[in-house]
Amino acid sequence: MNGSKLKIALVSSEAVPYAKAGGLGDVLGALPKVLEQHDCEVMLFMPKYSSIPEDAHKIKINWRIDDLSVPVGEKHFEVHLYQTTLPGTQTKVNFVYCAHAFDNRWIYTNDPDENQRFIIFNRAVLKIMKRMKWKPDVIHVNDWPTGLIPLYLKTFYKDDPFFASTGTVFTIHNIGYPGKFHPDTVYLAGLDQTKFFPGGPYEFWGMFSFMKTGLLFSDIITTVSETYAEEILTPEYGAGFDGILNSRKEDLVGILNGVDYEIWSPEKDEFLVQTYSSKRLAGKAKNKEFLQERVHLPVKADVPLIGMISRMVDQKGFDLIEAILPQLMQMDIQLVVLGSGLPKYENLFRDLHQAYPEKVCVHIGYDNQLSHQIEAGSDLFLMPSLYEPCGLNQIYSLRYGTVPVVRKTGGLADTIVDWGQSLLEGRKNGNGFVFTNPHPEALLDAVHRAVLVYHNKKEWAQIVKNGMKADFSWEKSAGKYLQVYKKAISRRTEKPLKPEGI
Ligand code: ADP
């Protein structure tokens, strides 16, 4: 380590407030603040998508590090560095800008050059660190878009003294996105093509996977909840990586994501029509009324309003919801859904709204303000995920007094305690409703139970109170990350960089 502060480079394709597609953005926006409080010097590296407004975020080009050329196969792309400071922190945000890769495109695309976009990003990040002469103790990379960095350190930079004592941590936010591309990627990424063979370090079911290189070549692997860390060791949840993960079991750590309560607290949420707390719950009723008006549902105080905010993909359990819709529509409930994703699910909810305009409202798209208003205005929050690495919305829901109905998997299992079960155990510490089997009947049963208890004011008040007082702030998780960073650094000093299997 150089000096007293630990130098941590956080590398990601998303970070709030600049670019967010899901929980990854929330986590990377919050982590710098937390690490600084633990005496770390943090730098954040992310792509500069052209839709990130420069003026609003005070982003400026750094002319001194301007003429970077990044190779992709035989081509070279010009990369520029833009910088700003993350609000409320000392963290310098380093935006990698490449017109070819990031202009007129948002975070993820299905374009044929998606692999090239992130090859450019991964290569540029390491070049920029060297140009800046900023030598990190740990490079903490996140999910497939950053999965080449640990590999590059063990290939291109294996004899470079600059990175000789830099440890790497790779965090899996979702193993279901392998970053899998055509084998040509090996060539485009500048790697040794003879190393692409079945079972070799670069091959993943006949393709090249950025996730695989991240998993194989990082010093330590973390994921975002303890239960998910166990689940991904099984074929059912490992998405084809369970073999690799079992081989690296000793280096795999589950650390639950924290919540940034500066952003997600009903006491100070600027998007709410009225702020509230567990002691001033009347404000929550106002938010329900406001939400019902805003989404054109009948204003009814006593009808349970069920909220959902989600990427509309199979992972989130939409097929389970689809299967119970006939029964759900027979119940005296309202449903407000915010999200976008697979057309089949978008259309499902559009059709449902057409058929039941008095019961269902759907907003297809991304809307940060509405997401806060749904958290505040709903009574129940539905998250029947087939798998869920951590999940943030159920944790936000707890703080907003909105009772989660979840499947017992990953981070949902680690944060939500079933009310009925807690009664059976005489603990009354339940904060939601949990079902286990990924079957429609199990989901329906959980919704039925929740709606039944909703009408029992005393029990409901207890569940809401249990949820609102729970504390999932970053404090606990920060200490665990620090331990992991120290372990990654000790790997570097114990065993110098050596290429493994390459
Ligand atoms: P995932 O990362 O798998 O999408 P998480 O629960 O970890 O799921 O995080 C999702 C984050 O993205 C939450 O902050 C949620 O509020 C937000 N989000 C998801 N969809 C939308 C949307 N359509 N509009 C606004 N925010 C959204």
XYZ file of C-alpha atoms and ligand atoms in Angstrom:
529
model
C 0.000 0.000 0.000
C 1.200 3.498 -0.816
C 0.707 5.939 2.044
C -1.982 5.454 4.619
C -5.096 5.580 2.492
C -6.171 2.549 0.547
C -6.482 3.494 -3.122
C -9.551 1.856 -4.613
C -10.519 2.028 -8.280
C -14.190 1.223 -8.829
C -14.932 0.303 -12.433
C -18.471 -0.054 -13.721
C -20.781 0.428 -16.694
C -23.303 2.199 -14.441
C -23.233 4.598 -11.501
C -25.870 6.904 -10.059
C -26.368 9.808 -10.750
C -24.860 9.436 -14.232
C -26.206 6.214 -15.721
C -28.388 3.498 -14.254
C -30.184 0.494 -15.680
C -30.668 -1.349 -12.382
C -29.220 -2.036 -8.948
C -25.617 -1.917 -10.218
C -25.971 1.841 -10.741
C -27.321 2.378 -7.218
C -24.498 0.365 -5.656
C -21.696 2.118 -7.553
C -23.200 5.515 -6.734
C -23.204 4.703 -3.018
C -19.997 2.738 -2.518
C -17.513 5.628 -3.014
C -19.090 7.631 -0.169
C -18.968 4.642 2.149
C -15.377 3.727 1.321
C -14.224 7.308 1.822
C -15.704 7.182 5.301
C -13.389 4.213 5.870
C -10.292 6.096 4.875
C -10.061 5.010 1.268
C -9.099 7.191 -1.677
C -11.608 6.274 -4.369
C -11.673 6.815 -8.104
C -14.627 5.763 -10.204
C -14.235 4.755 -13.860
C -17.194 4.458 -16.202
C -18.033 5.035 -19.866
C -19.229 8.456 -20.915
C -22.461 7.730 -22.723
C -23.393 10.796 -24.757
C -26.696 11.132 -22.918
C -24.930 11.973 -19.640
C -25.390 15.758 -19.442
C -21.998 17.448 -19.051
C -23.208 20.780 -17.676
C -25.579 19.328 -15.105
C -22.790 17.161 -13.687
C -19.960 19.682 -14.171
C -18.096 17.227 -16.366
C -14.939 18.576 -18.014
C -12.514 17.106 -20.499
C -9.003 16.455 -19.196
C -6.782 17.745 -21.991
C -3.636 16.326 -20.446
C -4.819 12.763 -21.008
C -6.307 13.319 -24.371
C -4.630 11.446 -27.156
C -5.177 7.901 -26.015
C -5.402 5.339 -28.747
C -7.022 2.013 -27.927
C -6.607 -0.984 -30.237
C -9.437 -3.314 -31.127
C -8.170 -5.985 -33.497
C -6.315 -4.031 -36.174
C -8.249 -0.817 -35.646
C -7.448 1.950 -33.237
C -9.973 4.156 -31.502
C -9.378 7.539 -29.999
C -10.342 7.832 -26.355
C -10.715 10.960 -24.248
C -10.927 11.371 -20.516
C -13.659 13.479 -18.932
C -13.821 14.105 -15.216
C -15.977 15.379 -12.434
C -16.353 14.859 -8.690
C -19.110 12.685 -7.307
C -21.457 14.963 -5.310
C -20.991 14.735 -1.555
C -17.610 13.008 -1.920
C -13.990 13.583 -2.867
C -14.254 10.793 -5.436
C -13.002 11.713 -8.869
C -15.211 10.236 -11.576
C -13.264 9.308 -14.701
C -15.422 9.028 -17.784
C -13.974 7.083 -20.669
C -15.232 8.705 -23.833
C -14.964 7.141 -27.257
C -17.272 8.545 -29.909
C -17.396 5.257 -31.784
C -18.406 3.269 -28.710
C -20.615 5.557 -26.671
C -22.147 8.300 -28.835
C -25.893 8.052 -29.358
C -26.101 4.824 -27.404
C -27.262 4.154 -23.895
C -25.648 1.709 -21.477
C -26.323 -1.690 -23.015
C -27.203 -2.451 -26.606
C -27.836 -5.477 -28.772
C -25.606 -3.975 -31.447
C -23.088 -6.280 -33.130
C -20.199 -4.260 -31.711
C -21.283 -4.499 -28.060
C -18.123 -6.544 -27.335
C -15.944 -3.854 -28.937
C -17.562 -1.081 -26.881
C -16.511 -2.757 -23.665
C -13.108 -3.934 -24.935
C -12.391 -0.245 -25.533
C -13.625 0.651 -22.065
C -11.596 -2.077 -20.283
C -8.368 -1.338 -22.151
C -8.758 2.410 -21.754
C -9.278 2.248 -17.982
C -5.867 0.631 -17.401
C -4.143 2.978 -19.833
C -5.700 5.991 -18.122
C -4.551 4.850 -14.673
C -1.006 4.663 -15.970
C -1.220 8.046 -17.710
C -2.541 9.615 -14.527
C 0.184 7.844 -12.584
C -2.506 6.793 -10.145
C -1.572 3.369 -8.898
C -4.526 1.670 -7.193
C -4.104 -0.852 -4.395
C -7.256 -2.567 -5.603
C -9.188 -2.476 -8.835
C -12.758 -3.448 -8.036
C -14.598 -4.417 -11.216
C -18.276 -5.180 -11.600
C -20.107 -7.672 -13.817
C -19.291 -8.642 -17.379
C -18.719 -5.126 -18.815
C -15.523 -4.942 -16.749
C -14.520 -8.620 -16.863
C -11.484 -8.161 -19.114
C -9.581 -6.004 -16.653
C -8.413 -8.837 -14.335
C -7.334 -10.755 -17.434
C -5.444 -7.825 -18.961
C -3.549 -7.398 -15.704
C -2.396 -10.988 -16.022
C -1.496 -10.767 -19.699
C -0.570 -7.337 -21.115
C 0.521 -5.987 -17.740
C 1.925 -9.095 -16.113
C 5.474 -7.761 -16.071
C 4.555 -4.131 -15.543
C 5.798 -2.936 -12.154
C 3.086 -0.261 -12.144
C 0.375 -2.838 -11.404
C 2.575 -5.402 -9.652
C 0.999 -4.821 -6.261
C -2.544 -4.104 -7.452
C -5.149 -6.642 -6.325
C -8.406 -7.258 -8.173
C -11.915 -7.869 -6.895
C -14.684 -8.950 -9.246
C -18.253 -8.497 -8.031
C -21.048 -10.540 -9.565
C -24.208 -8.444 -9.556
C -26.012 -10.879 -11.834
C -24.492 -14.130 -13.110
C -27.322 -14.403 -15.642
C -25.604 -11.908 -17.963
C -22.406 -13.668 -19.125
C -21.260 -11.046 -21.638
C -21.042 -13.820 -24.224
C -19.830 -12.956 -27.715
C -18.510 -14.466 -30.933
C -15.064 -16.147 -30.597
C -13.642 -13.322 -32.760
C -13.700 -11.353 -29.545
C -10.463 -13.090 -28.528
C -8.735 -11.470 -31.491
C -10.495 -8.117 -31.074
C -9.492 -8.022 -27.408
C -5.852 -8.597 -28.389
C -5.633 -11.983 -26.701
C -3.777 -15.125 -27.720
C -6.133 -17.000 -30.041
C -4.453 -20.335 -29.458
C -5.870 -20.183 -25.953
C -9.410 -20.373 -27.269
C -10.363 -24.038 -27.055
C -13.135 -26.030 -25.372
C -12.638 -25.849 -21.624
C -9.869 -23.236 -22.018
C -9.780 -19.937 -20.148
C -11.565 -17.937 -22.844
C -14.142 -20.420 -24.083
C -17.676 -20.543 -22.724
C -20.123 -22.829 -24.542
C -18.372 -22.137 -27.858
C -18.284 -18.383 -27.276
C -16.084 -15.851 -25.508
C -17.384 -14.643 -22.141
C -16.309 -11.482 -20.313
C -17.889 -12.892 -17.141
C -15.681 -15.970 -17.343
C -12.460 -13.972 -17.594
C -13.559 -11.838 -14.654
C -14.239 -14.933 -12.571
C -11.051 -16.750 -13.542
C -8.499 -13.982 -13.299
C -9.589 -11.797 -10.379
C -7.972 -12.299 -6.971
C -11.243 -12.326 -5.046
C -14.821 -12.739 -6.224
C -17.725 -11.247 -4.360
C -21.429 -11.286 -4.957
C -24.211 -9.224 -3.514
C -25.803 -11.468 -0.875
C -24.783 -14.464 1.175
C -27.591 -16.662 -0.096
C -26.799 -15.852 -3.734
C -23.137 -16.724 -3.061
C -24.331 -20.224 -2.126
C -26.964 -20.517 -4.837
C -24.584 -19.777 -7.723
C -22.500 -22.795 -6.778
C -25.380 -24.979 -8.000
C -26.247 -25.795 -11.611
C -29.757 -24.410 -11.071
C -28.516 -20.875 -10.328
C -24.950 -20.888 -11.675
C -25.914 -20.116 -15.296
C -23.126 -22.386 -16.523
C -20.484 -20.859 -14.237
C -21.091 -23.140 -11.234
C -18.075 -25.312 -12.139
C -15.709 -22.321 -12.206
C -17.264 -20.878 -9.074
C -16.860 -24.161 -7.197
C -13.215 -24.226 -8.213
C -12.872 -20.735 -6.691
C -15.160 -21.329 -3.713
C -12.469 -20.255 -1.222
C -12.255 -16.860 -2.906
C -16.009 -16.246 -3.180
C -17.635 -13.944 -0.618
C -21.269 -12.808 -0.317
C -21.705 -9.192 0.832
C -25.207 -7.773 0.955
C -25.684 -4.469 -0.848
C -26.481 -1.560 1.404
C -28.966 1.217 0.803
C -28.168 4.894 0.432
C -30.746 6.260 2.876
C -29.877 9.792 1.776
C -31.691 8.957 -1.443
C -34.174 6.313 -0.308
C -35.868 7.596 2.872
C -39.477 8.773 3.174
C -38.315 11.370 5.737
C -36.410 13.347 3.105
C -37.453 12.058 -0.313
C -37.839 15.113 -2.531
C -40.071 13.260 -4.991
C -42.852 12.684 -2.454
C -45.942 14.838 -2.155
C -45.460 14.639 1.617
C -42.585 13.204 3.597
C -43.309 10.801 6.446
C -41.711 8.499 8.982
C -42.781 5.578 11.155
C -43.995 8.127 13.711
C -45.815 10.269 11.143
C -47.465 7.613 9.005
C -50.379 9.810 7.950
C -48.055 11.115 5.241
C -47.977 7.671 3.687
C -51.752 7.763 3.175
C -51.322 11.098 1.373
C -48.735 9.511 -0.911
C -51.125 6.664 -1.689
C -53.841 9.138 -2.600
C -51.405 11.097 -4.765
C -50.197 7.956 -6.538
C -53.738 6.748 -7.243
C -54.552 10.151 -8.728
C -51.322 10.331 -10.693
C -51.812 6.922 -12.321
C -55.581 7.384 -12.762
C -56.748 4.691 -10.415
C -59.820 5.301 -8.225
C -58.758 6.959 -4.982
C -59.612 4.358 -2.367
C -57.814 4.386 0.948
C -58.783 0.863 2.007
C -58.049 -1.068 -1.160
C -54.564 -2.614 -1.033
C -52.400 -1.026 -3.701
C -49.712 -3.382 -4.993
C -46.624 -1.817 -6.560
C -43.998 -3.223 -8.905
C -40.860 -1.558 -10.286
C -38.847 -3.904 -12.366
C -36.985 -4.787 -15.481
C -39.560 -6.911 -17.327
C -37.504 -10.050 -17.803
C -38.071 -13.708 -16.945
C -35.746 -13.441 -13.917
C -38.232 -11.219 -12.120
C -40.962 -13.895 -12.054
C -43.322 -12.325 -14.577
C -44.465 -15.723 -15.766
C -45.667 -16.483 -12.231
C -47.558 -13.196 -12.166
C -49.038 -13.860 -15.583
C -50.310 -17.229 -14.371
C -52.165 -15.752 -11.391
C -53.631 -12.689 -13.135
C -57.163 -14.152 -13.487
C -57.357 -14.793 -9.737
C -55.616 -11.516 -8.895
C -58.163 -9.581 -10.922
C -60.983 -11.199 -8.912
C -59.551 -9.695 -5.741
C -60.311 -6.228 -4.412
C -56.847 -4.825 -5.101
C -55.119 -2.270 -7.301
C -51.896 -2.829 -9.209
C -49.397 -0.225 -10.388
C -46.513 -1.429 -12.524
C -43.441 0.500 -13.706
C -40.894 -1.141 -15.961
C -39.770 -2.095 -19.409
C -38.200 -5.104 -21.011
C -39.483 -8.043 -23.008
C -42.334 -7.028 -25.343
C -44.414 -10.042 -24.231
C -44.523 -8.701 -20.662
C -44.960 -5.080 -21.699
C -47.933 -6.119 -23.833
C -49.309 -8.338 -21.108
C -49.623 -5.381 -18.768
C -50.864 -3.016 -21.477
C -53.642 -5.504 -22.243
C -54.380 -5.941 -18.570
C -54.781 -2.197 -18.156
C -57.179 -2.147 -21.126
C -59.246 -4.909 -19.563
C -59.151 -3.564 -15.994
C -58.561 0.215 -16.135
C -60.057 0.601 -12.660
C -57.625 -1.880 -11.177
C -54.392 -1.798 -13.126
C -52.102 0.963 -14.226
C -48.910 0.335 -16.140
C -46.149 2.740 -17.047
C -43.801 1.265 -19.619
C -40.420 2.976 -19.452
C -37.880 4.230 -16.967
C -38.984 6.911 -14.502
C -36.938 7.589 -11.386
C -39.433 10.013 -9.851
C -42.359 7.638 -10.311
C -40.297 4.802 -8.818
C -39.966 6.785 -5.567
C -43.669 7.634 -5.621
C -44.614 3.975 -6.091
C -42.418 2.990 -3.160
C -44.162 5.586 -0.999
C -47.722 5.204 -2.246
C -48.095 1.423 -2.403
C -49.189 -0.843 0.437
C -47.526 -3.966 -0.920
C -44.533 -4.483 -3.183
C -44.384 -7.545 -5.415
C -41.036 -9.208 -6.202
C -41.566 -12.885 -7.058
C -38.119 -13.293 -8.648
C -36.948 -16.691 -9.872
C -33.528 -15.581 -8.725
C -32.418 -12.308 -7.165
C -28.724 -11.624 -6.467
C -29.579 -8.940 -3.896
C -32.557 -6.896 -4.972
C -32.867 -3.339 -3.778
C -36.524 -2.520 -4.191
C -37.632 -4.854 -1.414
C -35.164 -3.101 0.913
C -36.350 0.353 -0.191
C -39.927 -0.864 0.349
C -39.191 -1.768 3.967
C -38.072 1.779 4.734
C -41.147 3.235 2.982
C -43.526 1.064 5.022
C -44.495 -0.843 1.905
C -44.713 -4.533 2.671
C -42.772 -6.811 0.303
C -44.176 -10.053 -1.092
C -41.148 -11.988 -2.302
C -39.820 -15.368 -3.301
C -37.275 -16.863 -0.947
C -34.150 -16.575 -3.063
C -30.836 -14.680 -2.995
C -30.976 -11.288 -1.321
C -34.747 -11.527 -0.920
C -34.202 -14.482 1.416
C -31.573 -12.499 3.330
C -33.718 -9.426 3.918
C -37.391 -10.419 4.158
C -38.839 -12.395 7.073
C -42.254 -13.982 6.538
C -44.872 -12.588 8.897
C -46.777 -15.876 9.290
C -43.613 -17.820 9.995
C -42.503 -15.269 12.577
C -45.854 -15.647 14.352
C -45.456 -19.421 14.407
C -42.058 -18.957 16.001
C -43.537 -16.481 18.488
C -41.253 -13.690 17.329
C -43.552 -11.238 15.523
C -40.510 -9.891 13.682
C -41.874 -10.549 10.175
C -41.494 -7.702 7.700
C -43.133 -9.209 4.612
C -44.624 -12.271 2.964
C -42.379 -14.966 1.567
C -43.018 -17.994 -0.622
C -40.529 -20.635 -1.664
C -41.681 -22.764 -4.593
C -41.436 -20.998 -7.940
C -45.040 -21.926 -8.701
C -48.042 -19.683 -9.340
C -50.072 -21.240 -6.493
C -47.323 -20.398 -4.003
C -47.250 -16.779 -5.178
C -51.029 -16.547 -5.079
C -51.068 -17.951 -1.569
C -48.556 -15.308 -0.435
C -50.607 -12.492 -2.015
C -53.787 -13.857 -0.404
C -52.105 -13.984 2.988
C -50.784 -10.455 2.585
C -54.160 -9.018 1.567
C -55.876 -10.804 4.446
C -53.446 -9.355 6.979
C -53.688 -5.930 5.311
C -57.254 -5.701 6.586
C -56.156 -6.494 10.134
C -54.986 -3.001 11.065
C -53.122 -4.014 14.208
C -51.057 -6.771 12.638
C -50.395 -4.645 9.557
C -49.093 -1.785 11.666
C -46.670 -4.189 13.322
C -45.328 -5.486 9.985
C -44.922 -1.950 8.650
C -43.116 -0.922 11.827
C -40.792 -3.932 11.676
C -39.851 -3.028 8.114
C -39.361 0.687 8.674
C -37.008 0.225 11.588
C -34.773 -2.281 9.805
C -31.360 -0.876 8.945
C -29.680 -1.975 5.731
C -27.281 0.944 5.510
C -23.843 0.390 3.988
C -22.054 0.418 7.317
C -21.933 -3.380 7.845
C -21.154 -4.154 4.239
C -18.399 -1.532 4.037
C -16.339 -3.367 6.649
C -16.691 -6.586 4.674
C -15.504 -4.911 1.475
C -12.466 -3.575 3.314
C -11.596 -7.087 4.463
C -11.953 -8.337 0.916
C -9.743 -5.544 -0.425
C -7.050 -6.381 2.099
C -7.249 -10.030 1.127
C -6.898 -9.123 -2.558
C -3.843 -6.987 -1.812
C -2.241 -9.751 0.222
C -2.680 -12.101 -2.741
C -0.541 -9.755 -4.807
C 2.195 -9.460 -2.249
C 2.138 -13.172 -1.372
C 2.151 -14.469 -4.918
C 3.345 -12.127 -7.640
C 1.280 -11.896 -10.801
C 1.441 -15.114 -12.684
C -0.651 -16.051 -15.640
C -2.920 -18.933 -14.711
C -3.855 -21.150 -17.617
C -2.739 -18.558 -20.114
P -31.922 -5.269 -10.951
O -30.585 -4.662 -10.734
O -31.901 -6.732 -11.206
O -32.717 -4.558 -12.013
P -32.511 -4.343 -8.253
O -33.723 -4.521 -7.393
O -31.203 -4.712 -7.672
O -32.780 -5.108 -9.609
O -32.401 -2.810 -8.648
C -33.305 -2.199 -9.492
C -33.109 -0.700 -9.403
O -33.541 -0.110 -10.629
C -33.940 -0.058 -8.317
O -33.325 1.116 -7.861
C -35.235 0.284 -9.077
O -35.966 1.307 -8.450
C -34.694 0.699 -10.409
N -35.609 0.510 -11.538
C -35.880 -0.637 -12.197
N -36.744 -0.413 -13.209
C -37.022 0.909 -13.182
C -37.851 1.768 -13.978
N -38.562 1.287 -14.997
N -37.890 3.075 -13.676
C -37.169 3.568 -12.635
N -36.373 2.820 -11.841
C -36.295 1.508 -12.119
